[in-house]
mmCIF file of C-alpha atoms in Angstrom:
data_model
loop_
_atom_site.group_PDB
_atom_site.id
_atom_site.type_symbol
_atom_site.label_atom_id
_atom_site.label_comp_id
_atom_site.label_asym_id
_atom_site.label_seq_id
_atom_site.Cartn_x
_atom_site.Cartn_y
_atom_site.Cartn_z
ATOM 1 C CA ASN A 137 -18.657 -37.235 -60.728
ATOM 2 C CA TRP A 138 -20.280 -40.102 -58.965
ATOM 3 C CA VAL A 139 -23.688 -39.374 -57.474
ATOM 4 C CA ASN A 140 -25.386 -41.669 -54.981
ATOM 5 C CA ARG A 141 -28.842 -42.126 -56.362
ATOM 6 C CA ARG A 142 -30.146 -43.833 -53.273
ATOM 7 C CA ASP A 143 -32.013 -41.555 -50.819
ATOM 8 C CA ASP A 144 -31.177 -42.444 -47.185
ATOM 9 C CA THR A 145 -33.605 -39.965 -45.712
ATOM 10 C CA PRO A 146 -36.091 -41.854 -43.516
ATOM 11 C CA SER A 147 -39.675 -41.528 -44.525
ATOM 12 C CA LYS A 148 -42.242 -39.706 -42.457
ATOM 13 C CA ASN A 149 -43.866 -42.827 -41.411
ATOM 14 C CA GLU A 150 -40.602 -44.448 -40.210
ATOM 15 C CA LEU A 151 -39.337 -41.377 -38.275
ATOM 16 C CA GLY A 152 -41.265 -41.207 -35.023
ATOM 17 C CA ARG A 153 -41.568 -38.372 -32.469
ATOM 18 C CA ILE A 154 -38.989 -39.827 -30.114
ATOM 19 C CA ALA A 155 -36.424 -40.303 -32.901
ATOM 20 C CA ALA A 156 -36.924 -36.701 -34.144
ATOM 21 C CA GLN A 157 -36.472 -35.367 -30.626
ATOM 22 C CA THR A 158 -33.298 -37.349 -30.111
ATOM 23 C CA PHE A 159 -31.963 -36.119 -33.384
ATOM 24 C CA ARG A 160 -32.677 -32.556 -32.438
ATOM 25 C CA GLN A 161 -30.876 -32.882 -29.099
ATOM 26 C CA VAL A 162 -27.799 -34.529 -30.596
ATOM 27 C CA MET A 163 -27.479 -31.988 -33.325
ATOM 28 C CA GLY A 164 -27.884 -29.133 -30.850
ATOM 29 C CA GLN A 165 -25.250 -30.539 -28.592
ATOM 30 C CA ARG A 166 -22.762 -31.029 -31.444
ATOM 31 C CA ILE A 167 -23.330 -27.423 -32.605
ATOM 32 C CA ARG A 168 -22.733 -26.059 -29.067
ATOM 33 C CA GLU A 169 -19.547 -28.131 -28.711
ATOM 34 C CA ALA A 170 -18.263 -26.772 -32.026
ATOM 35 C CA GLU A 171 -19.107 -23.212 -30.937
ATOM 36 C CA ARG A 172 -17.218 -23.729 -27.591
ATOM 37 C CA ASP A 173 -14.185 -25.134 -29.401
ATOM 38 C CA ARG A 174 -14.131 -22.219 -31.816
ATOM 39 C CA LYS A 175 -14.281 -19.636 -28.992
ATOM 40 C CA PHE A 176 -11.546 -21.457 -27.079
ATOM 41 C CA GLU A 177 -9.295 -21.581 -30.126
ATOM 42 C CA GLU A 178 -9.890 -17.852 -30.701
ATOM 43 C CA TYR A 179 -8.647 -16.838 -27.191
ATOM 44 C CA ALA A 180 -6.254 -19.729 -26.437
ATOM 45 C CA ASN A 181 -3.473 -17.999 -28.448
ATOM 46 C CA ARG A 182 -4.182 -14.550 -26.925
ATOM 47 C CA GLU A 183 -2.663 -15.213 -23.500
ATOM 48 C CA GLY A 184 -0.532 -12.165 -22.683
ATOM 49 C CA ASP A 185 -2.649 -9.892 -24.867
ATOM 50 C CA ILE A 186 -4.753 -6.955 -23.812
ATOM 51 C CA VAL A 187 -8.548 -6.891 -24.278
ATOM 52 C CA THR A 188 -11.286 -4.221 -23.716
ATOM 53 C CA GLY A 189 -14.449 -5.219 -21.884
ATOM 54 C CA ILE A 190 -17.528 -3.748 -20.282
ATOM 55 C CA VAL A 191 -17.988 -4.373 -16.549
ATOM 56 C CA GLN A 192 -21.184 -6.381 -16.014
ATOM 57 C CA GLN A 193 -20.855 -7.269 -12.342
ATOM 58 C CA ASN A 194 -18.441 -6.195 -9.676
ATOM 59 C CA ASP A 195 -18.435 -7.317 -6.019
ATOM 60 C CA HIS A 196 -16.013 -8.346 -3.312
ATOM 61 C CA ARG A 197 -15.328 -11.756 -4.910
ATOM 62 C CA TYR A 198 -14.793 -11.102 -8.582
ATOM 63 C CA ALA A 199 -15.713 -8.907 -11.559
ATOM 64 C CA LEU A 200 -17.256 -10.019 -14.855
ATOM 65 C CA LEU A 201 -16.258 -8.393 -18.127
ATOM 66 C CA ASP A 202 -18.242 -8.714 -21.333
ATOM 67 C CA LEU A 203 -15.817 -9.187 -24.248
ATOM 68 C CA GLY A 204 -18.563 -9.492 -26.851
ATOM 69 C CA LYS A 205 -19.058 -13.232 -27.462
ATOM 70 C CA VAL A 206 -17.584 -14.466 -24.213
ATOM 71 C CA GLU A 207 -17.256 -13.266 -20.624
ATOM 72 C CA ALA A 208 -14.005 -12.784 -18.738
ATOM 73 C CA LEU A 209 -13.463 -13.344 -14.979
ATOM 74 C CA MET A 210 -11.320 -10.913 -12.877
ATOM 75 C CA PRO A 211 -10.681 -12.404 -9.415
ATOM 76 C CA GLN A 212 -10.220 -10.146 -6.378
ATOM 77 C CA SER A 213 -6.486 -10.907 -6.337
ATOM 78 C CA GLU A 214 -6.103 -9.520 -9.843
ATOM 79 C CA GLN A 215 -7.936 -6.235 -9.112
ATOM 80 C CA VAL A 216 -6.171 -3.025 -8.117
ATOM 81 C CA PRO A 217 -6.767 -2.125 -4.444
ATOM 82 C CA TYR A 218 -9.209 0.726 -3.934
ATOM 83 C CA GLU A 219 -10.220 0.640 -7.608
ATOM 84 C CA ARG A 220 -13.862 -0.175 -8.115
ATOM 85 C CA ALA A 221 -15.337 0.044 -11.640
ATOM 86 C CA ASN A 222 -19.036 0.665 -11.888
ATOM 87 C CA PRO A 223 -21.170 -1.613 -14.096
ATOM 88 C CA GLY A 224 -21.222 -0.367 -17.706
ATOM 89 C CA THR A 225 -17.666 1.044 -17.473
ATOM 90 C CA ARG A 226 -15.257 0.109 -20.292
ATOM 91 C CA VAL A 227 -11.862 -1.027 -19.014
ATOM 92 C CA LYS A 228 -8.733 -2.672 -20.432
ATOM 93 C CA ALA A 229 -7.419 -5.929 -18.908
ATOM 94 C CA TYR A 230 -4.525 -8.359 -19.427
ATOM 95 C CA ILE A 231 -5.299 -11.965 -20.336
ATOM 96 C CA VAL A 232 -3.555 -14.176 -17.833
ATOM 97 C CA GLU A 233 -5.074 -17.622 -18.579
ATOM 98 C CA VAL A 234 -7.645 -19.300 -20.785
ATOM 99 C CA ARG A 235 -9.269 -22.446 -19.458
ATOM 100 C CA ARG A 236 -11.457 -24.993 -21.118
ATOM 101 C CA SER A 237 -14.713 -25.730 -19.247
ATOM 102 C CA GLU A 238 -18.094 -27.361 -19.944
ATOM 103 C CA ARG A 239 -19.759 -23.987 -20.292
ATOM 104 C CA GLY A 240 -17.195 -22.700 -22.736
ATOM 105 C CA PRO A 241 -13.811 -20.994 -22.391
ATOM 106 C CA GLN A 242 -13.149 -19.379 -19.052
ATOM 107 C CA ILE A 243 -10.897 -16.355 -19.525
ATOM 108 C CA VAL A 244 -9.064 -14.946 -16.459
ATOM 109 C CA VAL A 245 -7.942 -11.321 -16.801
ATOM 110 C CA SER A 246 -5.884 -9.042 -14.593
ATOM 111 C CA ARG A 247 -5.466 -5.373 -13.890
ATOM 112 C CA THR A 248 -2.387 -5.826 -11.614
ATOM 113 C CA HIS A 249 -0.086 -7.729 -13.994
ATOM 114 C CA PRO A 250 3.089 -5.812 -15.118
ATOM 115 C CA GLY A 251 2.366 -6.967 -18.665
ATOM 116 C CA LEU A 252 -0.602 -4.603 -18.705
ATOM 117 C CA VAL A 253 1.770 -1.613 -18.586
ATOM 118 C CA LYS A 254 3.864 -3.073 -21.414
ATOM 119 C CA ARG A 255 0.870 -3.633 -23.655
ATOM 120 C CA LEU A 256 -0.483 -0.177 -22.975
ATOM 121 C CA PHE A 257 2.859 1.363 -23.999
ATOM 122 C CA GLU A 258 2.776 -0.745 -27.147
ATOM 123 C CA LEU A 259 -0.564 0.792 -28.038
ATOM 124 C CA GLU A 260 0.564 4.369 -27.371
ATOM 125 C CA VAL A 261 4.161 4.251 -28.587
ATOM 126 C CA PRO A 262 4.706 3.234 -32.247
ATOM 127 C CA GLU A 263 8.458 2.735 -31.629
ATOM 128 C CA ILE A 264 7.746 -0.028 -29.147
ATOM 129 C CA ALA A 265 5.303 -1.754 -31.471
ATOM 130 C CA ASP A 266 7.853 -1.579 -34.323
ATOM 131 C CA GLY A 267 10.645 -2.996 -32.085
ATOM 132 C CA VAL A 268 12.856 0.107 -32.191
ATOM 133 C CA VAL A 269 12.404 0.660 -28.470
ATOM 134 C CA GLU A 270 12.253 -2.319 -26.055
ATOM 135 C CA ILE A 271 10.973 -2.523 -22.479
ATOM 136 C CA LYS A 272 13.723 -4.478 -20.759
ATOM 137 C CA ALA A 273 12.227 -4.730 -17.231
ATOM 138 C CA CYS A 274 9.183 -3.656 -15.309
ATOM 139 C CA SER A 275 8.329 -3.561 -11.622
ATOM 140 C CA ARG A 276 4.953 -2.507 -10.357
ATOM 141 C CA GLU A 277 2.936 -1.899 -7.186
ATOM 142 C CA PRO A 278 -0.621 -1.705 -8.573
ATOM 143 C CA GLY A 279 -2.387 1.494 -7.833
ATOM 144 C CA HIS A 280 0.678 3.284 -6.547
ATOM 145 C CA ARG A 281 3.828 3.362 -8.692
ATOM 146 C CA THR A 282 5.540 1.615 -11.645
ATOM 147 C CA LYS A 283 9.119 1.634 -12.853
ATOM 148 C CA ILE A 284 10.059 0.502 -16.398
ATOM 149 C CA ALA A 285 13.483 0.268 -18.029
ATOM 150 C CA VAL A 286 13.577 1.010 -21.770
ATOM 151 C CA HIS A 287 16.303 0.513 -24.360
ATOM 152 C CA SER A 288 16.645 1.750 -27.945
ATOM 153 C CA ASN A 289 18.066 -0.362 -30.758
ATOM 154 C CA ASP A 290 18.612 2.755 -32.819
ATOM 155 C CA SER A 291 21.178 5.326 -31.606
ATOM 156 C CA ASN A 292 19.174 8.118 -33.150
ATOM 157 C CA VAL A 293 16.062 7.367 -31.103
ATOM 158 C CA ASP A 294 15.798 8.432 -27.439
ATOM 159 C CA PRO A 295 13.915 5.633 -25.585
ATOM 160 C CA VAL A 296 12.762 7.807 -22.685
ATOM 161 C CA GLY A 297 11.599 10.648 -24.988
ATOM 162 C CA ALA A 298 9.748 8.211 -27.244
ATOM 163 C CA CYS A 299 7.792 6.861 -24.312
ATOM 164 C CA VAL A 300 7.069 10.224 -22.815
ATOM 165 C CA GLY A 301 5.958 11.839 -26.033
ATOM 166 C CA ALA A 302 5.454 15.488 -26.927
ATOM 167 C CA ARG A 303 4.561 17.326 -23.687
ATOM 168 C CA GLY A 304 4.016 13.987 -21.974
ATOM 169 C CA GLY A 305 1.066 13.078 -24.220
ATOM 170 C CA ARG A 306 1.885 9.391 -24.610
ATOM 171 C CA VAL A 307 2.612 8.548 -21.035
ATOM 172 C CA ARG A 308 -0.336 10.618 -19.933
ATOM 173 C CA MET A 309 -2.700 8.283 -21.828
ATOM 174 C CA VAL A 310 -1.203 5.268 -19.992
ATOM 175 C CA VAL A 311 -1.505 7.016 -16.651
ATOM 176 C CA ASN A 312 -5.125 7.873 -17.267
ATOM 177 C CA GLU A 313 -5.862 4.226 -18.137
ATOM 178 C CA LEU A 314 -4.254 3.087 -14.892
ATOM 179 C CA ASN A 315 -6.203 5.667 -12.799
ATOM 180 C CA GLN A 316 -3.368 8.173 -12.214
ATOM 181 C CA GLU A 317 -0.782 5.573 -11.273
ATOM 182 C CA LYS A 318 2.723 7.080 -11.202
ATOM 183 C CA ILE A 319 5.097 5.773 -13.852
ATOM 184 C CA ASP A 320 8.897 6.248 -13.819
ATOM 185 C CA ILE A 321 10.710 5.650 -17.160
ATOM 186 C CA ILE A 322 14.361 4.759 -16.726
ATOM 187 C CA PRO A 323 16.991 4.229 -19.498
ATOM 188 C CA PHE A 324 18.396 0.701 -19.437
ATOM 189 C CA SER A 325 22.158 0.186 -19.043
ATOM 190 C CA GLU A 326 24.375 -2.853 -19.389
ATOM 191 C CA ASP A 327 26.502 -1.588 -16.520
ATOM 192 C CA LEU A 328 24.801 -2.960 -13.410
ATOM 193 C CA ALA A 329 26.116 -0.221 -11.110
ATOM 194 C CA ASP A 330 24.918 2.494 -13.499
ATOM 195 C CA PHE A 331 21.570 0.748 -13.891
ATOM 196 C CA ILE A 332 21.096 0.635 -10.093
ATOM 197 C CA ALA A 333 21.898 4.359 -9.824
ATOM 198 C CA LYS A 334 19.369 5.190 -12.480
ATOM 199 C CA ALA A 335 16.733 2.906 -11.000
ATOM 200 C CA LEU A 336 16.773 4.825 -7.723
ATOM 201 C CA SER A 337 15.804 8.090 -9.435
ATOM 202 C CA PRO A 338 14.699 10.741 -8.654
ATOM 203 C CA ALA A 339 17.344 10.394 -5.877
ATOM 204 C CA LYS A 340 20.946 11.226 -6.793
ATOM 205 C CA VAL A 341 23.377 8.395 -5.983
ATOM 206 C CA THR A 342 26.996 9.090 -4.934
ATOM 207 C CA GLU A 343 28.472 5.597 -5.258
ATOM 208 C CA VAL A 344 27.366 1.973 -5.833
ATOM 209 C CA ARG A 345 29.386 -0.865 -4.476
ATOM 210 C CA LEU A 346 28.565 -4.408 -5.756
ATOM 211 C CA SER A 347 29.328 -7.632 -4.003
ATOM 212 C CA GLU A 348 31.502 -10.325 -5.542
ATOM 213 C CA ASP A 349 28.609 -12.452 -6.741
ATOM 214 C CA ARG A 350 26.780 -9.255 -7.933
ATOM 215 C CA SER A 351 23.677 -10.208 -5.944
ATOM 216 C CA GLN A 352 23.841 -7.357 -3.450
ATOM 217 C CA ALA A 353 24.700 -3.671 -3.815
ATOM 218 C CA ASP A 354 25.509 -0.994 -1.242
ATOM 219 C CA VAL A 355 24.258 2.328 -2.475
ATOM 220 C CA ILE A 356 25.678 5.542 -0.915
ATOM 221 C CA VAL A 357 23.613 8.735 -1.163
ATOM 222 C CA PRO A 358 23.949 12.194 0.255
ATOM 223 C CA ASP A 359 22.431 12.719 3.661
ATOM 224 C CA PHE A 360 19.613 14.958 2.355
ATOM 225 C CA GLN A 361 18.787 12.399 -0.344
ATOM 226 C CA LEU A 362 18.416 9.425 1.961
ATOM 227 C CA SER A 363 14.667 9.653 2.471
ATOM 228 C CA LEU A 364 14.075 10.348 -1.167
ATOM 229 C CA ALA A 365 16.085 7.240 -2.178
ATOM 230 C CA ILE A 366 14.200 5.007 0.183
ATOM 231 C CA GLY A 367 10.789 6.436 -0.657
ATOM 232 C CA LYS A 368 7.504 6.346 1.123
ATOM 233 C CA GLU A 369 7.476 3.161 3.232
ATOM 234 C CA GLY A 370 10.496 1.954 1.219
ATOM 235 C CA GLN A 371 8.557 1.997 -2.059
ATOM 236 C CA ASN A 372 11.285 3.508 -4.243
ATOM 237 C CA ALA A 373 13.996 1.154 -3.018
ATOM 238 C CA ARG A 374 11.683 -1.873 -3.248
ATOM 239 C CA LEU A 375 10.718 -1.123 -6.890
ATOM 240 C CA ALA A 376 14.323 -0.458 -7.829
ATOM 241 C CA SER A 377 15.430 -3.771 -6.312
ATOM 242 C CA ARG A 378 12.765 -5.649 -8.254
ATOM 243 C CA LEU A 379 13.647 -3.762 -11.454
ATOM 244 C CA VAL A 380 17.333 -4.663 -11.391
ATOM 245 C CA GLY A 381 16.994 -7.996 -9.647
ATOM 246 C CA VAL A 382 19.610 -7.124 -6.974
ATOM 247 C CA ARG A 383 19.242 -6.626 -3.228
ATOM 248 C CA ILE A 384 19.933 -2.926 -2.523
ATOM 249 C CA ASP A 385 21.156 -1.543 0.852
ATOM 250 C CA ILE A 386 21.000 2.274 0.964
ATOM 251 C CA LYS A 387 23.226 4.213 3.279
ATOM 252 C CA SER A 388 23.927 7.878 3.772
ATOM 253 C CA GLU A 389 27.453 9.359 3.431
ATOM 254 C CA THR A 390 27.670 9.864 7.191
ATOM 255 C CA GLN A 391 26.688 6.306 7.976
ATOM 256 C CA TYR A 392 29.152 4.981 5.488
ATOM 257 C CA GLN A 393 32.020 7.100 6.928
ATOM 258 C CA ASN A 394 31.189 5.963 10.423
ATOM 259 C CA GLU A 395 31.334 2.369 9.364
ATOM 260 C CA LEU A 396 34.720 2.927 7.784
ATOM 261 C CA ASN A 397 35.963 4.555 11.015
ATOM 262 C CA GLY A 398 34.515 1.748 13.132
ATOM 263 C CA ILE A 399 31.850 3.856 14.733
ATOM 264 C CA PHE A 400 28.543 2.088 15.127
ATOM 265 C CA GLU A 401 25.489 3.852 16.574
ATOM 266 C CA GLU A 402 23.638 1.857 19.262
ATOM 267 C CA SER A 403 19.921 2.241 19.442
ATOM 268 C CA PHE A 404 18.300 2.744 22.842
ATOM 269 C CA ALA A 405 15.672 0.134 21.912
ATOM 270 C CA ASP A 406 18.267 -2.641 21.510
ATOM 271 C CA GLY A 407 18.279 -4.843 24.584
ATOM 272 C CA GLU A 408 16.281 -7.549 26.349
ATOM 273 C CA TRP A 409 13.689 -7.952 29.070
ATOM 274 C CA LYS A 410 14.831 -9.585 32.403
ATOM 275 C CA VAL A 411 13.112 -10.418 35.666
ATOM 276 C CA ASN A 412 14.433 -8.638 38.765
ATOM 277 C CA PRO A 413 15.109 -11.371 41.324
ATOM 278 C CA ASP A 414 14.427 -9.029 44.263
ATOM 279 C CA THR A 415 11.205 -7.453 43.187
ATOM 280 C CA GLY A 416 9.974 -9.954 40.593
ATOM 281 C CA GLU A 417 9.184 -7.177 38.073
ATOM 282 C CA GLN A 418 10.027 -7.080 34.436
ATOM 283 C CA GLU A 419 13.004 -4.834 33.599
ATOM 284 C CA PHE A 420 14.298 -3.738 30.201
ATOM 285 C CA HIS A 421 18.140 -3.771 29.991
ATOM 286 C CA ALA A 422 19.036 -1.477 27.103
ATOM 287 C CA ALA A 423 22.196 -1.691 25.018
ATOM 288 C CA ASP A 424 23.644 1.458 26.659
ATOM 289 C CA GLY A 425 23.476 0.048 30.173
ATOM 290 C CA SER A 426 20.216 1.702 31.296
ATOM 291 C CA VAL A 427 17.586 -0.356 33.156
ATOM 292 C CA ILE A 428 13.878 0.477 32.903
ATOM 293 C CA SER A 429 11.281 -1.147 35.129
ATOM 294 C CA ASP A 430 7.527 -0.714 35.430
ATOM 295 C CA GLY A 431 7.645 2.154 37.956
ATOM 296 C CA ARG A 432 11.287 3.306 37.964
ATOM 297 C CA ALA A 433 13.856 4.077 35.343
ATOM 298 C CA MET A 434 17.544 3.736 36.322
ATOM 299 C CA ILE A 435 19.764 5.995 34.185
ATOM 300 C CA PRO A 436 23.590 5.578 34.312
ATOM 301 C CA SER A 437 25.632 8.494 35.600
ATOM 302 C CA MET A 438 26.602 9.848 32.186
ATOM 303 C CA PRO A 439 26.203 13.439 30.967
ATOM 304 C CA LEU A 440 23.656 13.928 28.222
ATOM 305 C CA THR A 441 25.881 16.290 26.280
ATOM 306 C CA GLY A 442 29.205 15.260 24.871
ATOM 307 C CA VAL A 443 28.835 11.460 25.025
ATOM 308 C CA TYR A 444 25.233 11.273 24.016
ATOM 309 C CA ASN A 445 24.589 12.251 20.432
ATOM 310 C CA VAL A 446 21.384 13.480 18.861
ATOM 311 C CA ALA A 447 20.036 9.862 18.357
ATOM 312 C CA ASN A 448 20.392 9.122 22.088
ATOM 313 C CA ALA A 449 18.666 12.337 22.978
ATOM 314 C CA LEU A 450 15.730 11.543 20.759
ATOM 315 C CA ALA A 451 15.606 8.050 22.165
ATOM 316 C CA ALA A 452 15.550 9.454 25.706
ATOM 317 C CA VAL A 453 12.587 11.683 24.855
ATOM 318 C CA ALA A 454 10.814 8.665 23.277
ATOM 319 C CA VAL A 455 11.350 6.600 26.386
ATOM 320 C CA ALA A 456 10.204 9.519 28.513
ATOM 321 C CA LEU A 457 6.924 9.643 26.575
ATOM 322 C CA LEU A 458 6.555 5.863 26.751
ATOM 323 C CA PHE A 459 7.276 5.357 30.455
ATOM 324 C CA GLY A 460 6.008 8.666 31.810
ATOM 325 C CA VAL A 461 9.365 10.229 32.694
ATOM 326 C CA ALA A 462 10.027 13.931 32.015
ATOM 327 C CA PRO A 463 13.082 14.897 29.978
ATOM 328 C CA ASP A 464 14.322 17.324 32.672
ATOM 329 C CA ALA A 465 14.223 14.454 35.206
ATOM 330 C CA ILE A 466 16.292 12.378 32.775
ATOM 331 C CA ARG A 467 18.895 15.053 32.617
ATOM 332 C CA ARG A 468 19.027 15.442 36.434
ATOM 333 C CA ALA A 469 19.225 11.630 36.870
ATOM 334 C CA ALA A 470 21.922 11.398 34.165
ATOM 335 C CA ALA A 471 24.063 13.830 36.196
ATOM 336 C CA ASP A 472 23.832 12.093 39.557
ATOM 337 C CA GLY A 473 22.789 8.563 38.621
ATOM 338 C CA SER A 474 19.630 8.722 40.726
ATOM 339 C CA ALA A 475 16.301 6.994 39.970
ATOM 340 C CA ILE A 476 13.228 8.678 38.663
ATOM 341 C CA ARG A 477 9.607 8.152 39.610
ATOM 342 C CA ARG A 478 6.976 7.701 36.948
ATOM 343 C CA ARG A 479 4.728 10.694 36.602
ATOM 344 C CA PRO A 480 1.161 10.932 35.372
ATOM 345 C CA ARG A 481 0.791 11.328 31.631
ATOM 346 C CA ARG A 482 -1.322 14.541 31.949
ATOM 347 C CA ARG A 483 1.347 16.249 34.098
ATOM 348 C CA LEU A 484 4.077 14.913 31.811
ATOM 349 C CA GLY A 485 2.360 16.468 28.803
ATOM 350 C CA HIS A 486 2.178 19.855 30.588
ATOM 351 C CA GLU A 487 5.821 19.709 31.526
ATOM 352 C CA LEU A 488 6.704 18.991 27.886
ATOM 353 C CA LEU A 489 4.638 22.034 26.919
ATOM 354 C CA GLY A 490 6.445 24.229 29.505
ATOM 355 C CA LEU A 491 3.369 24.817 31.792
ATOM 356 C CA SER A 492 3.640 25.356 35.569
ATOM 357 C CA HIS A 493 2.317 22.969 38.188
ATOM 358 C CA ARG A 494 -0.737 25.214 38.800
ATOM 359 C CA GLN A 495 -1.479 25.328 35.125
ATOM 360 C CA SER A 496 -1.047 21.558 34.806
ATOM 361 C CA ARG A 497 -3.973 20.971 37.134
ATOM 362 C CA ARG A 498 -6.228 22.693 34.635
ATOM 363 C CA PRO A 499 -7.443 20.751 31.559
ATOM 364 C CA LEU A 500 -5.840 21.630 28.252
ATOM 365 C CA GLY A 501 -9.228 21.839 26.513
ATOM 366 C CA ARG A 502 -11.781 24.621 26.639
ATOM 367 C CA ARG A 503 -13.244 25.325 30.060
ATOM 368 C CA ARG A 504 -16.926 24.676 30.518
ATOM 369 C CA PRO A 505 -18.818 28.010 30.915
ATOM 370 C CA ARG A 506 -20.445 28.662 34.296
ATOM 371 C CA PRO A 507 -24.261 28.601 34.151
ATOM 372 C CA PRO A 508 -26.036 31.952 34.676
ATOM 373 C CA PRO A 509 -27.566 32.687 38.090
ATOM 374 C CA CYS A 510 -31.263 32.185 38.715
ATOM 375 C CA ARG A 511 -33.290 35.367 38.077
ATOM 376 C CA ARG A 512 -36.054 34.448 40.473
ATOM 377 C CA ALA A 513 -35.957 36.193 43.845
ATOM 378 C CA PRO A 514 -34.916 35.399 46.424
ATOM 379 C CA CYS A 515 -32.791 32.478 45.114
ATOM 380 C CA ARG A 516 -30.047 34.046 42.921
ATOM 381 C CA ARG A 517 -28.117 30.759 42.974
ATOM 382 C CA ALA A 518 -26.275 29.419 39.992
ATOM 383 C CA GLY A 519 -28.144 26.702 38.159
ATOM 384 C CA SER A 520 -31.605 26.038 36.833
ATOM 385 C CA CYS A 521 -33.923 26.340 39.815
ATOM 386 C CA CYS A 522 -37.098 25.701 37.868
ATOM 387 C CA VAL A 523 -36.553 22.034 37.093
ATOM 388 C CA ARG A 524 -35.167 20.533 40.270
ATOM 389 C CA PRO A 525 -35.189 21.193 44.112
ATOM 390 C CA VAL A 526 -32.689 23.858 45.188
ATOM 391 C CA MET A 527 -31.486 25.191 48.514
ATOM 392 C CA CYS A 528 -32.710 28.774 48.970
ATOM 393 C CA ASP A 529 -32.089 30.707 52.238
ATOM 394 C CA GLY A 530 -31.077 27.530 54.002
ATOM 395 C CA ARG A 531 -34.425 25.748 53.234
ATOM 396 C CA LEU A 532 -35.034 23.120 50.572
ATOM 397 C CA ARG A 533 -37.775 24.441 48.324
ATOM 398 C CA LEU A 534 -39.372 22.718 45.305
ATOM 399 C CA LEU A 535 -40.280 25.413 42.778
ATOM 400 C CA PRO A 536 -43.392 24.793 40.649
ATOM 401 C CA PRO A 537 -43.088 24.821 36.838
ATOM 402 C CA GLY A 538 -44.848 28.186 36.706
ATOM 403 C CA GLY A 539 -42.280 29.838 39.005
ATOM 404 C CA LEU A 540 -42.658 31.638 42.268
#
């Protein structure tokens, strides 16, 4: 082996203070750059993975998580609404992006990404980690509800039962990590119509009709299952549509039969506003022919029973509450086609409650008790006579604080 016998180390006399300081700064900078590159290479390949961190700071802009050697940033858009972790709390997050910066790698994590649910199930379900059970699709509304579709590559393994676990132990761990977020586990199916019917669970579907391009589906459910299929504020239908990737239109059996028979229900609210050329007031011309103005409501001469169905009756009550017209007046006007005057809201509320005109003049709330009479003779008037002038025996007297 060849050995360089020449010593290139500068002597103490040749190396000055400025040169030593420069050498120290350059070496420190090179070491920090190598450390930043090593941290970046460590997390650059972990995008889409799950990490556990300790919350250091949490405010309305972002949250900082301590991952050990580096810090992760969780923006406000990646945080679950109404979920606020206290500093020092240990949470799991999903790595969305790893950026290179001058201060080191900047790691962006998320608690709202659907991949977080998939990774949590991989940690809790060994069949998913081994590849026996696959998560085909996932749709999520963070903090509220999640739907996942699972498929088994082994006919002897139940995908839904593997994810649920014994007595729901596996899925319970995922729910606790997501702060009691509801999770629906649905078996995946190659048949699109069957998959849509299962995606709308817990509602029972009668029939699914797909369009020619298979981009839209008309789902028919029983009448008593319509609200369950739609969900709270349309949440169940919205999650099912995202899960299958198809636009879903949910109809009840009665609505579907009416459409087949050519019967379409008209809503009282359908119409347009027009200006009356004689009075100059704004009038609402509804789809059923009725005209509503600011002070008067013109009802066509049409009986409320027989022709009007339940929807029109409910619409009439809603218009009565909105424009101050009593339902009994609507029925009388519907019989003879007369006009109705707008009534005060307080009297209208009493008529809806079935109170008489004399009772309607009284407030609905608790009556104010009458003050006790004055005990000092010879006043005996109601009220406090000791703090203000009162009329006693026809004369205005100012009582002293000590009394008479």
